[in-house]
Short mmCIF file of C-alpha atoms in Angstrom, two decimals:
data_model
loop_
_atom_site.label_atom_id
_atom_site.label_comp_id
_atom_site.label_asym_id
_atom_site.label_seq_id
_atom_site.Cartn_x
_atom_site.Cartn_y
_atom_site.Cartn_z
CA TYR A 231 128.22 109.38 50.48
CA CYS A 232 126.08 110.90 53.25
CA LEU A 233 129.09 112.75 54.70
CA LYS A 234 130.03 114.05 51.25
CA PHE A 235 126.45 115.24 50.65
CA LEU A 236 126.34 117.07 53.98
CA SER A 237 129.67 118.71 53.18
CA LYS A 238 128.21 120.11 49.95
CA LYS A 239 125.35 121.71 51.87
CA LYS A 240 127.62 123.47 54.38
CA MET A 241 129.48 126.48 52.93
CA ILE A 242 128.78 128.75 55.89
CA PHE A 243 129.48 132.50 56.01
CA ILE A 244 131.93 133.60 58.73
CA ASN A 245 131.04 137.18 59.66
CA SER A 246 133.99 138.57 61.63
CA SER A 247 133.42 141.39 64.18
CA PRO A 248 130.64 141.34 62.69
CA CYS A 249 131.38 143.41 59.63
CA PHE A 250 128.46 142.45 57.39
CA GLU A 251 124.82 143.20 58.15
CA LYS A 252 122.27 140.41 58.05
CA PHE A 253 119.13 141.18 56.08
CA GLY A 254 116.23 140.12 58.26
CA ILE A 255 113.34 140.17 55.78
CA CYS A 256 113.89 136.75 54.21
CA TYR A 257 111.86 133.58 53.95
CA PRO A 258 112.82 130.78 56.39
CA GLY A 259 115.94 128.94 55.26
CA ILE A 260 117.36 131.95 53.41
CA GLU A 261 120.37 134.03 54.54
CA PHE A 262 121.61 137.31 53.06
CA PHE A 263 124.66 139.12 54.47
CA TYR A 264 125.81 142.37 52.89
CA LYS A 265 128.14 145.34 53.27
CA GLY A 266 128.04 148.59 51.34
CA THR A 267 125.47 150.09 48.98
CA PHE A 268 123.64 148.99 45.83
CA ASP A 269 121.87 150.81 43.01
CA ILE A 270 118.72 148.72 43.59
CA SER A 271 116.97 147.68 46.80
CA ILE A 272 118.17 144.69 48.81
CA GLU A 273 114.65 143.26 48.52
CA SER A 274 115.07 143.26 44.73
CA ILE A 275 118.46 141.53 44.92
CA VAL A 276 117.14 138.84 47.26
CA GLY A 277 114.10 138.45 44.97
CA PHE A 278 116.33 137.74 41.96
CA LEU A 279 118.37 135.23 43.95
CA GLU A 280 115.31 133.46 45.38
CA LYS A 281 114.16 132.81 41.80
CA GLY A 282 117.51 131.26 40.90
CA ALA A 283 118.64 134.31 38.92
CA PHE A 284 121.19 137.09 39.43
CA PRO A 285 120.74 140.89 39.04
CA TYR A 286 123.12 141.38 36.09
CA GLY A 287 124.48 144.91 35.75
CA LEU A 288 124.30 145.44 39.52
CA LYS A 289 126.32 148.49 40.58
CA GLY A 290 127.50 150.03 43.84
CA ASN A 291 130.23 149.55 46.39
CA PHE A 292 129.44 146.25 48.05
CA ALA A 293 129.97 142.60 48.81
CA PHE A 294 127.24 140.10 49.68
CA TYR A 295 126.59 136.45 50.52
CA TYR A 296 123.32 134.60 49.83
CA LYS A 297 122.30 131.07 50.79
CA ASP A 298 119.11 129.06 50.47
CA LYS A 299 118.40 125.33 50.60
CA THR A 300 119.80 124.65 47.14
CA ARG A 301 122.57 127.14 46.42
CA VAL A 302 125.10 129.68 47.68
CA VAL A 303 125.84 132.91 45.81
CA PHE A 304 128.32 135.63 46.73
CA ALA A 305 129.58 138.66 44.83
CA VAL A 306 131.88 141.68 45.04
CA ASP A 307 131.58 144.96 43.15
CA HIS A 308 133.52 146.22 40.14
CA MET A 309 136.19 147.78 42.38
CA PRO A 310 135.98 145.65 45.54
CA THR A 311 136.77 147.44 48.77
CA LEU A 312 135.58 144.31 50.60
CA ASN A 313 137.10 140.99 49.62
CA ILE A 314 135.31 137.67 49.63
CA PHE A 315 137.44 134.58 50.28
CA TRP A 316 136.24 130.98 50.21
CA ARG A 317 137.23 127.39 50.60
CA GLU A 318 135.20 124.17 50.36
CA GLU A 319 133.01 124.75 53.42
CA GLU A 320 133.53 128.39 54.49
CA VAL A 321 133.13 131.86 53.05
CA SER A 322 134.51 135.01 54.70
CA HIS A 323 135.50 138.60 54.02
CA VAL A 324 138.55 138.07 56.25
CA PHE A 325 141.36 135.81 55.04
CA PHE A 326 142.65 134.52 58.37
CA ASP A 327 139.19 133.47 59.61
CA ILE A 328 139.08 130.61 57.11
CA LYS A 329 142.77 129.69 57.14
CA LYS A 330 143.58 126.40 58.83
CA PRO A 331 146.96 125.54 60.45
CA THR A 332 147.36 122.67 57.97
CA ASP A 333 146.91 124.85 54.87
CA GLU A 334 149.90 124.96 52.53
CA ILE A 335 151.53 128.06 51.04
CA ASP A 336 151.13 128.24 47.27
CA HIS A 337 154.65 128.98 46.06
CA VAL A 338 153.54 129.88 42.52
CA ILE A 339 151.26 132.65 43.82
CA LYS A 340 153.96 133.74 46.26
CA GLN A 341 156.27 134.32 43.31
CA GLN A 342 153.49 136.22 41.51
CA CYS A 343 153.10 138.46 44.57
CA ARG A 344 156.79 139.32 44.38
CA MET A 345 156.57 139.98 40.65
CA PHE A 346 153.44 142.14 40.76
CA THR A 347 154.21 143.75 44.15
CA GLY A 348 151.38 142.34 46.21
CA THR A 349 148.71 141.54 43.63
CA THR A 350 147.67 138.17 42.27
CA VAL A 351 146.11 137.06 39.01
CA GLY A 352 142.86 135.12 39.02
CA ASN A 353 141.10 133.62 42.02
CA ARG A 354 144.05 131.87 43.65
CA THR A 355 145.68 133.22 46.81
CA THR A 356 148.97 132.40 48.53
CA ILE A 357 147.12 129.60 50.35
CA LYS A 358 146.31 126.69 48.03
CA ASN A 359 142.97 125.84 49.64
CA ILE A 360 141.63 129.42 49.75
CA GLN A 361 140.38 131.47 46.82
CA ARG A 362 139.41 135.13 46.38
CA LEU A 363 136.60 136.48 44.21
CA GLU A 364 137.62 138.89 41.45
CA ALA A 365 135.99 142.24 40.69
CA GLY A 366 132.65 142.26 38.91
CA THR A 367 132.05 138.51 39.31
CA TYR A 368 129.84 136.27 41.41
CA PHE A 369 130.35 132.73 42.66
CA GLU A 370 127.54 130.18 42.66
CA LYS A 371 127.51 126.69 44.16
CA ASN A 372 124.73 124.15 43.76
CA LEU A 373 124.41 122.58 47.21
CA ILE A 374 122.68 119.48 45.81
CA THR A 375 125.15 118.51 43.08
CA GLY A 376 128.22 120.38 44.37
CA GLU A 377 128.66 122.09 40.99
CA GLU A 378 130.46 125.46 41.16
CA ARG A 379 130.79 128.33 38.68
CA ILE A 380 132.12 131.89 38.56
CA GLN A 381 130.32 134.34 36.30
CA GLU A 382 130.82 137.99 35.32
CA TYR A 383 127.76 140.12 36.04
CA ILE A 384 128.98 143.49 34.76
CA ASN A 385 131.17 144.57 31.87
CA LEU A 386 134.16 146.26 33.46
CA PHE A 387 135.18 147.84 30.15
CA THR A 388 132.03 149.90 29.58
CA HIS A 389 131.29 152.97 31.67
CA HIS A 390 128.51 155.52 31.71
CA VAL A 391 130.12 158.96 31.57
CA ASP A 392 128.22 161.76 33.26
CA LYS A 393 129.51 164.94 31.60
CA ASN A 394 127.96 167.03 34.38
CA ILE A 395 130.59 165.70 36.82
CA THR A 396 134.20 166.74 36.32
CA ILE A 397 137.55 165.89 37.86
CA GLU A 398 137.42 169.27 39.59
CA ASP A 399 134.13 168.24 41.26
CA PHE A 400 135.75 165.09 42.64
CA SER A 401 138.78 167.09 43.71
CA GLU A 402 136.64 169.52 45.69
CA ILE A 403 134.75 166.69 47.39
CA VAL A 404 137.94 164.85 48.38
CA GLU A 405 139.60 168.04 49.59
CA GLU A 406 136.57 168.85 51.75
CA VAL A 407 136.65 165.39 53.34
CA VAL A 408 140.41 165.61 53.95
CA GLU A 409 140.03 169.09 55.46
CA GLU A 410 137.33 167.87 57.87
CA SER A 411 139.42 164.84 58.88
CA THR A 412 142.73 166.61 59.56
CA ARG A 413 141.85 169.41 61.96
CA GLU A 414 143.45 167.47 64.83
CA PRO A 415 146.71 165.45 64.75
CA PHE A 416 146.11 162.32 62.68
CA ASN A 417 147.71 159.26 61.07
CA LEU A 418 147.87 158.36 57.38
CA PHE A 419 148.49 154.75 56.37
CA TRP A 420 150.93 155.44 53.56
CA SER A 421 151.71 153.16 50.64
CA SER A 422 153.43 153.87 47.34
CA GLY A 423 150.09 153.73 45.49
CA THR A 424 148.22 156.63 43.92
CA ASP A 425 145.39 156.53 46.47
CA SER A 426 147.27 157.38 49.66
CA ASN A 427 149.68 159.68 47.78
CA SER A 428 146.77 161.63 46.32
CA ILE A 429 145.41 162.03 49.85
CA TYR A 430 148.87 163.12 51.00
CA GLY A 431 148.90 165.67 48.17
CA PHE A 432 145.72 167.24 49.56
CA ILE A 433 147.25 167.18 53.06
CA ARG A 434 150.25 169.14 51.80
CA LYS A 435 148.02 171.54 49.85
CA LEU A 436 146.03 172.22 53.04
CA ARG A 437 149.31 172.72 54.96
CA ARG A 438 148.40 169.94 57.39
CA ALA A 439 151.54 167.81 56.88
CA ASP A 440 153.03 169.01 60.17
CA ARG A 441 150.27 167.27 62.13
CA CYS A 442 150.35 164.09 59.99
CA ASN A 443 152.04 160.92 61.23
CA LEU A 444 152.91 158.74 58.20
CA ILE A 445 152.68 155.01 58.89
CA SER A 446 153.64 152.12 56.61
CA LEU A 447 153.19 148.54 57.82
CA TYR A 448 155.62 145.75 57.00
CA SER A 449 156.02 142.14 57.99
CA ASP A 450 158.82 139.66 57.50
CA GLN A 451 156.05 137.08 56.92
CA SER A 452 154.92 138.93 53.77
CA SER A 453 156.00 137.64 50.38
CA SER A 454 156.64 141.22 49.23
CA ASP A 455 156.45 144.79 50.54
CA GLU A 456 156.90 148.42 49.44
CA ARG A 457 159.88 149.39 51.56
CA PRO A 458 162.07 150.45 48.58
CA GLN A 459 159.27 152.59 47.12
CA ILE A 460 158.44 154.18 50.49
CA GLU A 461 162.13 154.98 51.05
CA GLN A 462 162.21 156.69 47.65
CA LEU A 463 159.08 158.71 48.50
CA GLU A 464 160.56 159.69 51.87
CA LYS A 465 163.60 160.99 50.01
CA GLU A 466 161.49 162.91 47.45
CA TYR A 467 159.20 164.48 50.04
CA GLY A 468 161.88 164.97 52.69
CA VAL A 469 159.81 163.19 55.35
CA LYS A 470 160.06 160.12 57.54
#
């Protein structure tokens, strides 16, 4: 029983590189690691969490991990650019840091990856013992009882529309960033998705394609890849 109780209280955060910043203005026994930006102060977020609550409606581009003597809470934003993975005793933004040699491949999720070309449904990953937090949700674990729950903190289907900002405004901003970043020879990590192909569209518009080295990464260890789609794009664009 003692060993089981100690296990419940573990759930440590593995900060690789490190990538996340540690917030230093916390009471003793409290940890807060974060990456990105929020629409309220970090002090306010920590204040909510210290009281056993959560700042519902929180917005930004972020991921964070919080721990005190009684609970662990971690969250990702509505469109997570930073993942949060976890298992029974570890939490990390990097998948391989919490993977153990004895972990088994989840064949059901592997088939899903093939079907949906790389994406998965829900919190499960290809490794049975490791889970990933979905967009707009937070995970909470009671370190005394071991109880766990995942809760939505923002409604992903409602959006505030600012009519003063247009698609053309975004286009100008992106084009300016691309222009500044492509004055010297450069590389573009190229997938078949709309993000990198939109960037490539700006590169072609700016007539910078001749100094662009297109790179797509593949691995025989992967359950699926985009080689057929990339080959089709190469054909359409006349590039390699």
